[in-house]
Short mmCIF file of C-alpha atoms in Angstrom, two decimals:
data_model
loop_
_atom_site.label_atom_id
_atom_site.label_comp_id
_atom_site.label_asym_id
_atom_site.label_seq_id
_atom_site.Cartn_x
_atom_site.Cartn_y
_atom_site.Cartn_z
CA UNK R 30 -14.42 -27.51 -11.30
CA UNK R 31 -14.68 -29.33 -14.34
CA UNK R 32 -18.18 -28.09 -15.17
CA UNK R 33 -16.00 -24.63 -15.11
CA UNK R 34 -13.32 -25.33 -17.70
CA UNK R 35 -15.67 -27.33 -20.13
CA UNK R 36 -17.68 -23.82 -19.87
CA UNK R 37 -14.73 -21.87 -20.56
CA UNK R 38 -13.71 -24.09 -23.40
CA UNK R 39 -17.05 -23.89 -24.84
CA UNK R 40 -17.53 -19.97 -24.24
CA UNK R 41 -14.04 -18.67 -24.46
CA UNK R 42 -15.29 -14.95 -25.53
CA UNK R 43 -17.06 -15.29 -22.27
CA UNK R 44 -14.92 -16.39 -20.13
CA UNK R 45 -11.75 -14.31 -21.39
CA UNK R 46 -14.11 -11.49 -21.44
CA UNK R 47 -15.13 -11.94 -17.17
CA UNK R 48 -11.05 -12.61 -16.82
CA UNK R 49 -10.37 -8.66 -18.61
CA UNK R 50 -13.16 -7.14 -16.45
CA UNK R 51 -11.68 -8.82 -13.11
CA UNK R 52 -8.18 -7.38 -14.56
CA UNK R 53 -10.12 -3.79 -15.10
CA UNK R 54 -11.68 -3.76 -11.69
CA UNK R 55 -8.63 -4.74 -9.72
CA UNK R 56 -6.43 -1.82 -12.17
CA UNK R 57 -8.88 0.86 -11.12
CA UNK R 58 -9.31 0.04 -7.89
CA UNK R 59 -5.61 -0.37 -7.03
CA UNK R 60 -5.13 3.23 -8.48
CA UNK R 61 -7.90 5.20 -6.72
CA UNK R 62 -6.02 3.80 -3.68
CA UNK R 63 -3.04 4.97 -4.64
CA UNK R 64 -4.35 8.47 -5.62
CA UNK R 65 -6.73 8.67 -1.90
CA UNK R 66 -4.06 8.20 -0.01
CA UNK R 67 -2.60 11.28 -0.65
CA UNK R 68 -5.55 13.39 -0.68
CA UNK R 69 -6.45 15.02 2.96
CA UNK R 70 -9.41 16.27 3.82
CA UNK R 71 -9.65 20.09 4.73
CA UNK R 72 -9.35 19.88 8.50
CA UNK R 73 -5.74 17.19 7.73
CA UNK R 74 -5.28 20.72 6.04
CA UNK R 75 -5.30 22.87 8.25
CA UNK R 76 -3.25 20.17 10.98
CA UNK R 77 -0.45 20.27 7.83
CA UNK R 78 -0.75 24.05 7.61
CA UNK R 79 0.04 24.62 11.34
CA UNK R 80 2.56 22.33 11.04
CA UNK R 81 4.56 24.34 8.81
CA UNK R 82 3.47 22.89 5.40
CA UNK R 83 2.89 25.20 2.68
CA UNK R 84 -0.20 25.78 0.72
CA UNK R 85 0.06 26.33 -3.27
CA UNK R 86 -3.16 27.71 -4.79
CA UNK R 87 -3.13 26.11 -8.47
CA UNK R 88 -5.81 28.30 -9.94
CA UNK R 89 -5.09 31.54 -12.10
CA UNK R 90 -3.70 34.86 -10.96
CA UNK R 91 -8.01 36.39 -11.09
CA UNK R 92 -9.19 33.61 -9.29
CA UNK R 93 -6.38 33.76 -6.24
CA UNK R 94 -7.52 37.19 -5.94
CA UNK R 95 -11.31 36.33 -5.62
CA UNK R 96 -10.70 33.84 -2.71
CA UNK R 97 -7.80 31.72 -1.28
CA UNK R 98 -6.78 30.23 1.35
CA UNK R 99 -4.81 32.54 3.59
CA UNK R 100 -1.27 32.12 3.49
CA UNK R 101 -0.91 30.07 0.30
CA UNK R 102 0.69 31.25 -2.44
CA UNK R 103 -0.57 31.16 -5.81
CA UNK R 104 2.08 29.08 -8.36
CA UNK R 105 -0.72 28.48 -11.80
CA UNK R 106 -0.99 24.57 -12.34
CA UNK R 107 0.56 25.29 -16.12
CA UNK R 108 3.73 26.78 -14.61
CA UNK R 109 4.45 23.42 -12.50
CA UNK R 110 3.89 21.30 -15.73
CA UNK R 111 6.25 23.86 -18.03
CA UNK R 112 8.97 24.07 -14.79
CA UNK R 113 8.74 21.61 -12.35
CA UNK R 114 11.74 23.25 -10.81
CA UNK R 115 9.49 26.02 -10.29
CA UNK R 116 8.69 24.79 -6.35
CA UNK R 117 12.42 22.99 -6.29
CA UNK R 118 12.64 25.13 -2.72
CA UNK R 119 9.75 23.73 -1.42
CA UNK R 120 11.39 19.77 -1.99
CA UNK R 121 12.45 19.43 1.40
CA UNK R 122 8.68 20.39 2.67
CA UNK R 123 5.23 19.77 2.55
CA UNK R 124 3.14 20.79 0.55
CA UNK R 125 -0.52 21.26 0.45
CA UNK R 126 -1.78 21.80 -3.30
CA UNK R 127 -5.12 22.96 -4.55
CA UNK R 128 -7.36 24.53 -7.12
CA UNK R 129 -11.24 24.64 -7.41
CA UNK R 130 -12.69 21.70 -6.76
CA UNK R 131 -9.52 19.39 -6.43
CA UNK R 132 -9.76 17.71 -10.30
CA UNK R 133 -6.26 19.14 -11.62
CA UNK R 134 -3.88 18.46 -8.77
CA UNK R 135 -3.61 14.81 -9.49
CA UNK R 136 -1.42 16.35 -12.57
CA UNK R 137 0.30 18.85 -10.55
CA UNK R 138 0.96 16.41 -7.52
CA UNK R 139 2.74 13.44 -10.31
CA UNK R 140 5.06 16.46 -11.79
CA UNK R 141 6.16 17.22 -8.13
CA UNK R 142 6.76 14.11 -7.26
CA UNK R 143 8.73 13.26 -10.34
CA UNK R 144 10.99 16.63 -9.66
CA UNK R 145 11.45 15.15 -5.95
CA UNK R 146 9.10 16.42 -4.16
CA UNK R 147 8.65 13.81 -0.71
CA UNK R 148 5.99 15.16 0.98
CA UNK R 149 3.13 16.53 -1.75
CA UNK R 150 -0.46 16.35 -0.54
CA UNK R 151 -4.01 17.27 -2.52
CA UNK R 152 -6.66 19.08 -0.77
CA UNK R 153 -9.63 16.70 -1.53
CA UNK R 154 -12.92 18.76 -3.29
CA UNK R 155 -10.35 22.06 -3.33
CA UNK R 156 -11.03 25.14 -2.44
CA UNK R 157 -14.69 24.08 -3.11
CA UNK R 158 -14.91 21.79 -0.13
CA UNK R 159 -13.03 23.90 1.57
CA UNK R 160 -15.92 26.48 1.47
CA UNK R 161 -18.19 23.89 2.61
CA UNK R 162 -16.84 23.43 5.89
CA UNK R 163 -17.39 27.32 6.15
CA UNK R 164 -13.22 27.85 6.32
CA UNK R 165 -12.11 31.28 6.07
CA UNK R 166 -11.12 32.85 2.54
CA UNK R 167 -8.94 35.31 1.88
CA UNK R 168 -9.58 38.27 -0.86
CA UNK R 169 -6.96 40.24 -2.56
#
């Protein structure tokens, strides 16, 4: 132990250095824990969607038409962030939200959650890993 603090008197860029990166790793790691836990998976999904949660498609108008999940409705992500109150009806429910590959919900999902939103969910790898399980998409 004392070979350990005459090294960190003797190297104290070094040693406050290792002490920042230990405060870094623990930071990040605490907040992608944070953010994973409420991400599901598309099959949580689809339990959630049977059990009365509601999907919200974040992409644009085009792209809902293109392909979407069926029965979610299509609220743009830049709507939520200029009117939270937007999806104040949906407060008391849950919600399911996602856009293309799942990158911009994180935004989305904090604004909700800020308005009062409970029970707000991600769909992890969006409607992209939702195409990978071979789910059903709806057109139109």
């Amino acid at each position: 132990m004392d070979r350990l603090l005459d090294y960190s008197t003797n190297h104290p860029f070094l040693a406050g250095g290792l002490a920042l990166m230990i405060l870094v790793v623990i930071a990040y790691e605490i907040r992608q824990r944070g953010a994973a836990a409420f991400a599901v998976a598309p099959s949580e999904a689809i339990r959630l969607a049977n059990s009365g949660a509601v999907l919200v498609d974040l992409r644009s108008a085009n792209q809902f038409k293109d392909g979407h999940i069926a029965g979610a409705k299509n609220v743009p992500g830049d709507q939520i962030a200029a009117d939270p109150k937007a999806l104040e009806k949906l407060a008391d429910k849950t919600v399911v939200l996602y856009c293309d590959t799942g990158m911009t919900t994180a935004a989305a999902q904090r604004t909700l959650a800020r308005a009062g939103a409970k029970n707000v969910f991600s769909l992890r790898g969006g409607l992209a890993a939702w195409k990978q399980e071979n789910l059903p998409v709806v057109k139109g």
